[in-house]
Each structure stands twice: as C-alpha cells, then as structure tokens.
Amino acid sequence: MTVGIDKIAFHVPDYFVDMAELAVARGVDPNKFLIGIGQDKMAVIPKTQDIITLGANAAAKILTAADKKEIDMVLVGTETGIDYSKSAAVVIQQLLDISPFVRSYELKHACYGGTAGLQQAKEYVLNHPDRKVLVIATDISKYGLNSGGEPTQGAGAVAMLVTNNPRILELSDDNVFYSENVYDFWRPNGHDYPLVDGHLSNDIYIEGFKRVWHESNQRHQRSEKDYAALTFHLPYTKMGRKALQSIFPEISEAEQNRLMECYEESILYSRQVGNLYTGSLYLGLISLLENSTSLKAGDRIGLFSYGSGAISEFFSGRLVEGFKEQLQPAKDEAALAERQQLNVAEYEAMFAESLPEDDVETEFSDSTPYAIRKIAQGIRYYNQ
Ligand code: COA
C-alpha cells in the first residue's frame, strides 16, 4: 500500500506589492530584493481575511462532497494562529461542511507545522487506509513596515488531501529529522511581530539542510543522483538556492545544473507571493510539479522542511503515473496574474489596518469567499 498526497492546491490573497517599487520606497537598490532576496512580488492581505479564510479557500479547491465524508482528521499547521486556545481546524471543518466526526487540531513549530501535519496524516492513513486526512498549512508572514524582514513577508495557504493510493506523490518512509533549541526566530505571547536574528536563521537553515541531507544519504545509501528534484522551504527564494548551492562542491557540474533547473521551476510561484511560512515548501512543490517539463512518474522528489527554533527534516516521495492530471496550472497562473497591484502607500495602509480589539460588534463588507463578515465578543464570523 502507498500513502501520500492525492490532491494539493494553494490560495493567496488578491493583492500584492511590487518588490522593485518597495525597494525604491525604502531607499534600497531594487536588485537587493529582486536578486539578493529573490522576490518579485509580495502578497498583501486585508484585515477581513486571515489564516482561516486562506486555509478554507485552499481546501475548497480540492474537496468533493465524497471527500468531506471520508476525512477523519483536519490538521492545520500555522505559526500565525488567531487564538491561544481555539483551533483554526475546527472552524475550517465547519466552514467547509466536513463531517463533524473528525479529529481537528492545530500544529505549531514555526514554518514546520505543515510538515508535522503531513507526517501525522501519513501515519494515520497507513493504519486506516480507507480514510482521508486534510492537511492545511496557512500563515500570514509579517515582520513590520521598514523592518529588516519586510522584503520576506507574504501570505497564503496550501491544502493537501492525504490518502491511500495517492494520485500525485507517494510518500516514502525515509524521514530524517533534527531538532536544536535555537533562538533564530520567535514570537513571544503578546508580540505582533516575530523577534528574528535573520542571519542566524539563514545559517541554521543551511546547516540543518546539510545535516539531514548527508544523514539521509548515509542511512538510505542514496546520492543526489537518486533525486529528480530537490524542493526547499522558501522564506524567500534566495534561501533555498543558498542551501542547494551549499552541496555543490560535493557534486558534478552536470548534477548541479540539473538540480538548479528544477529549483528554478520550484520557485516560480513563491517569487510572486513571498513567504507562506508553513505553506512555503508545498507552494514550491506545486510550482515544480506544474512547471516542470522533465519530471515523470516514478521520479523521486526530495523535500527539505525547516522550522525556526529549530527543526530540520528531509524526506522524499515518488511521483505517481498521471500526477499532472491532478494539478491546475492554468487556473493557478490566472489566480496569480489576476491579483490587484497596490502601490507602496496602499500596501502600507492595508498592512496597518487591524480588526477591532474591543468586543464591540463590528460588521465588514468583504464579499470574497470565507472572508470575515463580522466580529463580536472575540468571535470571527465568516462568509459561507
Ligand atoms: N544586488 C544584488 N544582491 C544584493 C544587493 C544588490 N544591490 N544588495 C544586497 N544583495 C544581496 C546580499 O549580498 C545578500 O546575498 P547573500 O545572502 O547571498 O549574501 C542578500 O542580498 C541579502 O542581503 P543582506 O545584506 O544579507 O540583507 P539583510 O541584512 O537585509 O537581511 C534577511 C536579509 C533575509 C536576513 C532578512 O530579510 C530577514 O531577517 N528576514 C526574515 C528571516 C528569514 O526569512 N529567515 C530565513 C530562514 S527561516
């Protein structure tokens, strides 16, 4: 029996700011953001949308009425939760009309939460092959206006349906994981924005990748030649590139070129969106699968997941015959192309808006699916 990703989709907000314009407004050479960071556009989200809106929209793209009856677990990975106690998973379960006979909860370990969900889903389906698990990775990445992390912000969600005999990617049982207690990025209770030692996080990420990559090759008697492509957590697209290049001294030029070509295909969507935190690795996977012309059934894809704090995990999966038919490249390209561009002043205004903090009932007029229509007594009510 095989278990893995049967369906996958992403959702991003309808607004973006151009990174060259942002650089000029910040008095920075645009090439720092375009080349040095590797981002062209950054998603911007209005106050009437949140991780639930993003996650519900992503999941709505893949679920059928039959799926909703066969799902046993709804797992939401996020590091931008909206409630200390209540899980976003149960709200999404209700919004999408998924059977209430489900186990629903949130998972947290910085940008790793989606991978934690995916692995739990895999193990559950191995034991319950006729059931399905919905995994959602959803986040809003905000470091603050004029902050060092500003060019690495973004927002969005990826939803994955994990099943027996999946039609996209069969997950292998080859995970190598490594945890170390580091303060490279953290957000203590009460802080609107994370505290971050950006350069330390870059170093820990690269060291983490090299460690689990080498360990995996040793444990499983593999090398880069066993992988059709390597995909990375993408806080910004230069980050995964640096990690990939860190192993180049060990591999031939032909292998370097082959892996770099696939890397370029895996970052096409992230370049236009920015950081999805938990969803970034999986947006990269979608971008690779939808844009690659060389991948074929049976190919092994390596995935590197990183969560500050810190955990590094490397695992892989094999592409299934017909995987392309389960993807929606034209729709995804259109969704990205049809977004509305904000100028820097509009971005700053949207960024600064927030929901009322008192418990006074307030109504909103965002008619997009699953947007917040009302807030009262700390309860968010969504369009359905
Ligand atoms: N043209 C081309 N490249 C340029 C450039 C220009 N005009 N100016 C600078 N660069 C390059 C730098 O050489 C550097 O490249 P390198 O990383 O290959 O050395 C890159 O742009 C970034 O410049 P740097 O001076 O390091 O940027 P910074 O001090 O503003 O910090 C981050 C960048 C990513 C650390 C910062 O945005 C951050 O803290 N982000 C949040 C944390 C994060 O995303 N961590 C990732 C791991 S989870």
Coordinates of C-alpha atoms and ligand atoms in Angstrom, one line a residue:
M1 CA 0.0 0.0 0.0
T2 CA 1.2 3.5 -0.7
V3 CA 0.1 6.7 1.1
G4 CA 0.7 10.3 0.1
I5 CA -0.6 13.5 -1.5
D6 CA -3.7 12.8 -3.6
K7 CA -4.7 16.4 -4.1
I8 CA -3.0 19.7 -3.5
A9 CA -3.9 23.4 -4.0
F10 CA -2.9 26.8 -2.8
H11 CA -4.7 30.1 -2.2
V12 CA -3.1 33.5 -1.8
P13 CA -4.7 37.0 -1.2
D14 CA -5.9 39.1 -4.1
Y15 CA -3.4 41.9 -3.5
F16 CA 0.4 42.3 -4.0
V17 CA 3.1 45.0 -3.9
D18 CA 5.9 45.1 -6.4
M19 CA 9.3 44.4 -4.8
A20 CA 11.2 46.9 -7.0
E21 CA 8.7 49.7 -6.0
L22 CA 9.1 48.7 -2.4
A23 CA 12.9 48.8 -2.6
V24 CA 12.8 52.3 -4.1
A25 CA 10.4 53.5 -1.3
R26 CA 12.9 52.0 1.2
G27 CA 15.9 53.6 -0.4
V28 CA 17.3 50.2 -1.3
D29 CA 18.8 49.1 -4.7
P30 CA 15.9 47.1 -6.3
N31 CA 18.3 44.3 -7.2
K32 CA 18.8 43.6 -3.5
F33 CA 15.1 42.5 -3.3
L34 CA 14.9 41.1 -6.9
I35 CA 18.2 39.2 -6.9
G36 CA 19.7 39.3 -3.4
I37 CA 16.4 38.2 -1.7
G38 CA 14.9 36.7 -4.9
Q39 CA 11.4 38.1 -4.8
D40 CA 9.4 39.9 -7.5
K41 CA 6.0 40.4 -5.7
M42 CA 4.8 40.2 -2.2
A43 CA 1.2 39.2 -1.2
V44 CA -0.7 41.7 0.9
I45 CA -3.8 40.7 2.9
P46 CA -6.7 42.9 4.0
K47 CA -7.8 42.8 7.7
T48 CA -11.0 41.0 6.7
Q49 CA -9.0 37.8 5.7
D50 CA -7.0 35.6 8.0
I51 CA -5.5 32.1 8.2
I52 CA -8.9 30.6 8.3
T53 CA -10.0 32.5 5.2
L54 CA -6.8 31.4 3.4
G55 CA -7.0 27.8 4.5
A56 CA -10.7 27.4 3.8
N57 CA -10.2 28.8 0.3
A58 CA -7.3 26.5 -0.5
A59 CA -9.1 23.4 0.8
A60 CA -12.3 24.3 -1.0
K61 CA -10.4 24.0 -4.3
I62 CA -9.7 20.3 -3.8
L63 CA -12.5 18.8 -1.7
T64 CA -15.5 16.9 -3.2
A65 CA -18.7 16.1 -1.3
A66 CA -17.4 12.4 -1.1
D67 CA -14.0 13.6 0.4
K68 CA -15.8 15.5 3.1
K69 CA -17.5 12.3 4.3
E70 CA -14.2 10.3 4.2
I71 CA -12.0 12.8 6.1
D72 CA -11.1 11.6 9.6
M73 CA -8.7 14.4 10.5
V74 CA -8.4 18.1 9.8
L75 CA -4.8 19.3 10.7
V76 CA -3.8 22.9 10.4
G77 CA -0.2 23.9 10.6
T78 CA 0.3 27.6 11.4
E79 CA 2.5 29.9 13.3
T80 CA 0.1 32.9 13.0
G81 CA -2.8 31.4 14.9
I82 CA -5.6 33.8 15.8
D83 CA -6.5 32.3 19.2
Y84 CA -4.3 30.9 22.0
S85 CA -6.8 28.1 22.7
K86 CA -9.3 27.5 19.9
S87 CA -8.1 25.6 16.9
A88 CA -8.5 27.1 13.4
A89 CA -9.0 23.5 12.2
V90 CA -12.5 23.2 13.8
V91 CA -13.6 26.5 12.2
I92 CA -12.4 25.3 8.8
Q93 CA -14.1 21.9 9.3
Q94 CA -17.4 23.7 9.9
L95 CA -17.0 26.3 7.1
L96 CA -16.3 23.6 4.6
D97 CA -19.1 21.3 5.8
I98 CA -16.7 18.4 6.5
S99 CA -18.2 15.6 8.6
P100 CA -18.1 16.5 12.3
F101 CA -16.8 13.0 13.1
V102 CA -13.3 14.3 12.7
R103 CA -10.3 14.9 14.9
S104 CA -9.3 18.5 14.3
Y105 CA -6.3 20.4 15.7
E106 CA -3.5 22.9 15.1
L107 CA 0.2 22.1 15.0
K108 CA 3.0 24.6 15.8
H109 CA 6.7 24.6 15.2
A110 CA 7.3 27.8 13.2
C111 CA 7.4 27.0 9.5
Y112 CA 7.4 23.3 10.1
G113 CA 3.8 22.9 11.2
G114 CA 2.5 21.8 7.8
T115 CA 5.1 19.1 7.5
A116 CA 4.2 17.8 11.0
G117 CA 0.6 17.6 9.8
L118 CA 1.6 15.8 6.6
Q119 CA 3.6 13.2 8.6
Q120 CA 0.8 12.6 11.1
A121 CA -1.6 12.3 8.2
K122 CA 0.6 9.7 6.5
E123 CA 0.9 7.6 9.7
Y124 CA -2.9 7.8 10.3
V125 CA -3.8 6.7 6.7
L126 CA -1.3 3.8 6.9
N127 CA -3.4 2.5 9.8
H128 CA -6.8 3.4 8.3
P129 CA -6.3 3.0 4.5
D130 CA -10.0 3.7 3.6
R131 CA -9.9 7.1 5.4
K132 CA -8.5 10.5 4.3
V133 CA -6.8 13.4 6.2
L134 CA -6.9 17.1 5.2
V135 CA -3.7 18.9 6.0
I136 CA -3.7 22.7 5.7
A137 CA -0.6 24.9 6.0
T138 CA -1.7 28.5 6.4
D139 CA 0.0 31.7 7.5
I140 CA 0.4 35.5 7.3
S141 CA 4.1 36.5 7.4
K142 CA 4.5 40.0 8.8
Y143 CA 7.8 41.5 10.2
G144 CA 6.6 45.1 10.2
L145 CA 7.0 48.1 7.9
N146 CA 10.6 49.2 7.4
S147 CA 11.9 46.2 9.3
G148 CA 14.8 44.0 8.1
G149 CA 12.4 41.2 7.4
E150 CA 9.9 43.3 5.4
P151 CA 11.0 42.1 2.0
T152 CA 10.5 38.5 3.2
Q153 CA 6.8 38.9 4.1
G154 CA 3.8 37.2 2.3
A155 CA 0.6 35.3 3.0
G156 CA -1.2 32.2 1.8
A157 CA -2.2 28.6 2.4
V158 CA -1.7 25.2 0.9
A159 CA -4.2 22.4 1.3
M160 CA -3.3 18.7 0.8
L161 CA -5.5 15.6 0.9
V162 CA -3.6 12.6 2.1
T163 CA -4.9 9.2 1.1
N164 CA -4.1 5.6 0.3
N165 CA -3.1 5.1 -3.3
P166 CA -2.5 8.8 -3.9
R167 CA -2.6 10.2 -7.4
I168 CA 0.3 12.8 -7.0
L169 CA 3.1 11.9 -4.6
E170 CA 3.7 8.6 -2.7
L171 CA 5.5 9.5 0.5
S172 CA 8.5 7.3 1.3
D173 CA 9.3 6.1 4.9
D174 CA 12.7 7.8 4.8
N175 CA 12.4 10.9 7.0
V176 CA 15.4 12.2 8.8
F177 CA 14.8 15.0 11.3
Y178 CA 17.0 17.0 13.7
S179 CA 15.9 19.4 16.5
E180 CA 18.0 22.0 18.3
N181 CA 17.0 24.7 20.7
V182 CA 18.0 28.0 18.9
Y183 CA 16.5 31.5 19.1
D184 CA 16.7 32.4 15.5
F185 CA 13.1 33.5 15.1
W186 CA 10.4 33.5 17.9
R187 CA 7.3 35.5 18.7
P188 CA 6.6 35.6 22.5
N189 CA 2.9 35.9 23.5
G190 CA 1.7 39.5 23.0
H191 CA 4.1 40.4 20.2
D192 CA 2.5 41.4 16.9
Y193 CA 5.7 40.6 15.0
P194 CA 8.4 38.0 15.5
L195 CA 11.8 38.7 17.0
V196 CA 14.3 37.5 14.5
D197 CA 18.0 37.1 14.1
G198 CA 17.8 36.8 10.3
H199 CA 21.4 35.9 9.6
L200 CA 21.4 33.3 12.3
S201 CA 18.2 31.8 10.8
N202 CA 19.9 31.6 7.4
D203 CA 22.9 29.8 8.9
I204 CA 20.9 27.3 11.0
Y205 CA 18.7 26.6 7.9
I206 CA 21.7 25.8 5.7
E207 CA 23.5 23.8 8.4
G208 CA 20.2 22.0 9.1
F209 CA 19.8 21.1 5.5
K210 CA 23.3 19.8 5.1
R211 CA 23.0 17.7 8.2
V212 CA 19.7 15.9 7.3
W213 CA 20.7 15.6 3.6
H214 CA 24.0 13.9 4.4
E215 CA 22.4 11.7 7.2
S216 CA 19.6 10.7 4.8
N217 CA 22.1 9.7 2.0
Q218 CA 24.1 7.7 4.5
R219 CA 21.1 5.9 6.1
H220 CA 19.4 5.2 2.7
Q221 CA 22.5 4.6 0.6
R222 CA 21.5 7.4 -1.8
S223 CA 23.1 10.4 -3.5
E224 CA 21.9 13.4 -5.5
K225 CA 21.5 11.1 -8.5
D226 CA 18.6 9.4 -6.8
Y227 CA 16.6 12.7 -6.8
A228 CA 14.9 14.1 -9.9
A229 CA 14.5 17.4 -7.9
L230 CA 15.1 18.8 -4.5
T231 CA 12.5 21.2 -3.1
F232 CA 13.0 23.6 -0.1
H233 CA 11.2 25.6 2.5
L234 CA 11.1 29.1 0.8
P235 CA 11.0 32.0 3.3
Y236 CA 12.4 33.9 0.2
T237 CA 13.7 32.2 -2.9
K238 CA 17.4 33.0 -2.4
M239 CA 17.3 30.9 0.8
G240 CA 16.6 27.6 -0.8
R241 CA 19.1 28.5 -3.6
K242 CA 21.8 29.1 -1.0
A243 CA 21.1 25.7 0.7
L244 CA 21.1 23.9 -2.6
Q245 CA 24.4 25.5 -3.6
S246 CA 25.9 24.5 -0.2
I247 CA 26.2 20.9 -1.5
F248 CA 27.5 21.9 -5.0
P249 CA 31.2 21.4 -4.0
E250 CA 30.3 17.7 -3.5
I251 CA 28.5 17.0 -6.8
S252 CA 29.3 17.2 -10.5
E253 CA 28.6 20.2 -12.6
A254 CA 26.1 18.3 -14.7
E255 CA 24.2 17.3 -11.5
Q256 CA 24.4 20.9 -10.2
N257 CA 22.8 22.2 -13.5
R258 CA 20.1 19.5 -13.4
L259 CA 19.1 20.3 -9.8
M260 CA 19.3 24.0 -10.3
E261 CA 17.0 23.8 -13.4
C262 CA 14.3 22.1 -11.2
Y263 CA 15.0 24.6 -8.4
E264 CA 14.1 27.5 -10.8
E265 CA 10.8 25.7 -11.6
S266 CA 10.0 25.3 -7.9
I267 CA 10.3 29.0 -7.1
L268 CA 8.2 30.5 -9.8
Y269 CA 5.1 30.9 -7.6
S270 CA 7.0 31.9 -4.4
R271 CA 8.8 34.7 -6.3
Q272 CA 5.3 36.2 -6.9
V273 CA 3.9 35.7 -3.4
G274 CA 6.6 35.8 -0.7
N275 CA 6.7 33.8 2.5
L276 CA 3.8 31.5 3.3
Y277 CA 5.7 30.2 6.4
T278 CA 4.2 26.7 6.8
G279 CA 3.0 26.5 3.2
S280 CA 6.2 27.7 1.5
L281 CA 7.7 24.2 0.9
Y282 CA 4.4 23.0 -0.5
L283 CA 3.9 26.0 -2.7
G284 CA 7.3 25.2 -4.1
L285 CA 6.3 21.6 -4.7
I286 CA 3.2 22.8 -6.6
S287 CA 5.3 25.2 -8.7
L288 CA 7.7 22.4 -9.5
L289 CA 5.1 19.9 -10.5
E290 CA 3.1 22.4 -12.6
N291 CA 6.0 23.9 -14.4
S292 CA 8.5 21.1 -14.9
T293 CA 8.7 19.6 -18.4
S294 CA 11.2 16.8 -17.4
L295 CA 9.5 15.1 -14.4
K296 CA 7.8 11.8 -14.9
A297 CA 6.1 9.0 -12.9
G298 CA 8.5 7.2 -10.6
D299 CA 10.8 10.2 -10.1
R300 CA 11.9 10.8 -6.6
I301 CA 11.4 14.3 -5.2
G302 CA 13.3 15.4 -2.1
L303 CA 11.7 17.8 0.3
F304 CA 13.5 19.9 2.9
S305 CA 11.3 21.4 5.7
Y306 CA 12.7 23.9 8.2
G307 CA 11.1 25.5 11.2
S308 CA 12.9 28.1 13.2
G309 CA 13.6 27.3 16.8
A310 CA 14.7 24.9 15.1
I311 CA 13.8 21.7 13.3
S312 CA 15.1 20.4 10.0
E313 CA 13.6 17.5 8.2
F314 CA 14.4 15.8 4.9
F315 CA 12.0 13.3 3.3
S316 CA 11.0 12.2 -0.1
G317 CA 8.3 10.9 -2.3
R318 CA 7.8 9.3 -5.7
L319 CA 5.6 10.8 -8.5
V320 CA 2.6 8.8 -9.5
E321 CA 1.6 8.0 -13.1
G322 CA -0.8 10.7 -14.2
F323 CA 0.2 13.2 -11.5
K324 CA -0.1 16.2 -13.9
E325 CA -3.8 15.5 -14.4
Q326 CA -4.4 16.3 -10.7
L327 CA -2.9 19.8 -11.0
Q328 CA -4.4 23.1 -12.2
P329 CA -1.5 25.1 -13.8
A330 CA -3.7 27.3 -15.9
K331 CA -6.0 28.2 -13.0
D332 CA -3.1 28.8 -10.7
E333 CA -1.3 31.1 -13.2
A334 CA -4.5 33.0 -13.7
A335 CA -5.1 33.4 -10.0
L336 CA -1.6 34.9 -9.6
A337 CA -2.0 37.1 -12.7
E338 CA -5.4 38.5 -11.8
R339 CA -4.4 39.9 -8.4
Q340 CA -4.6 43.6 -7.9
Q341 CA -1.4 45.6 -7.5
L342 CA -1.1 48.1 -4.6
N343 CA 1.3 51.0 -4.7
V344 CA 3.5 51.3 -1.6
A345 CA 1.2 53.8 0.2
E346 CA -1.8 51.4 -0.4
Y347 CA 0.2 48.5 0.9
E348 CA 1.3 50.4 4.0
A349 CA -2.3 51.4 4.7
M350 CA -3.6 47.8 4.2
F351 CA -0.8 46.5 6.3
A352 CA -1.5 48.9 9.2
E353 CA -5.3 48.0 9.4
S354 CA -6.3 45.6 12.1
L355 CA -9.5 44.2 13.5
P356 CA -11.0 46.0 16.5
E357 CA -9.6 44.7 19.7
D358 CA -12.5 45.5 21.9
D359 CA -15.5 43.2 22.0
V360 CA -17.8 45.7 20.2
E361 CA -19.7 44.1 17.4
T362 CA -18.4 45.2 14.0
E363 CA -19.5 44.2 10.6
F364 CA -17.4 44.2 7.4
S365 CA -18.2 44.2 3.7
D366 CA -15.6 41.9 2.1
S367 CA -17.7 39.6 -0.1
T368 CA -14.9 37.2 -1.0
P369 CA -15.4 33.6 0.0
Y370 CA -14.8 32.8 3.6
A371 CA -13.8 36.4 4.4
I372 CA -14.6 37.8 7.9
R373 CA -18.1 39.4 7.8
K374 CA -18.5 40.2 11.5
I375 CA -16.6 40.2 14.7
A376 CA -18.2 40.2 18.1
Q377 CA -17.0 39.1 21.6
G378 CA -13.8 37.7 20.1
I379 CA -15.7 35.5 17.7
R380 CA -15.0 35.9 14.0
Y381 CA -17.9 35.1 11.7
Y382 CA -17.0 34.2 8.1
N383 CA -18.9 34.3 4.7
Q384 CA -20.1 30.9 3.8
Ligands
COA1 N1 22.2 43.4 -5.9 C1 22.1 42.1 -5.7 N2 22.2 41.5 -4.5 C2 22.3 42.3 -3.4 C3 22.3 43.7 -3.5 C4 22.2 44.2 -4.8 N3 22.2 45.6 -5.0 N4 22.4 44.2 -2.2 C5 22.4 43.1 -1.4 N5 22.4 42.0 -2.1 C6 22.4 40.6 -1.6 C7 23.4 40.3 -0.5 O1 24.7 40.1 -1.0 C8 22.8 39.1 0.2 O2 23.1 38.0 -0.6 P1 23.7 36.7 0.1 O3 22.6 36.2 1.1 O4 23.9 35.7 -1.0 O5 24.9 37.1 0.8 C9 21.3 39.4 0.1 O6 21.1 40.4 -0.9 C10 20.6 39.9 1.3 O7 21.4 41.0 1.8 P2 21.6 41.2 3.3 O8 22.5 42.4 3.5 O9 22.1 39.9 4.0 O10 20.2 41.5 3.8 P3 19.6 41.9 5.2 O11 20.6 42.1 6.2 O12 18.6 42.9 4.9 O13 18.8 40.5 5.6 C11 17.3 38.7 5.7 C12 18.2 39.6 4.8 C13 16.7 37.6 4.8 C14 18.2 38.0 6.8 C15 16.2 39.5 6.4 O14 15.3 39.9 5.4 C16 15.4 38.7 7.4 O15 15.8 38.7 8.6 N6 14.3 38.0 7.0 C17 13.5 37.3 7.9 C18 14.1 36.0 8.4 C19 14.1 34.9 7.4 O16 13.5 34.9 6.4 N7 15.0 33.9 7.6 C20 15.1 32.8 6.7 C21 15.4 31.5 7.3 S1 13.9 30.8 8.0

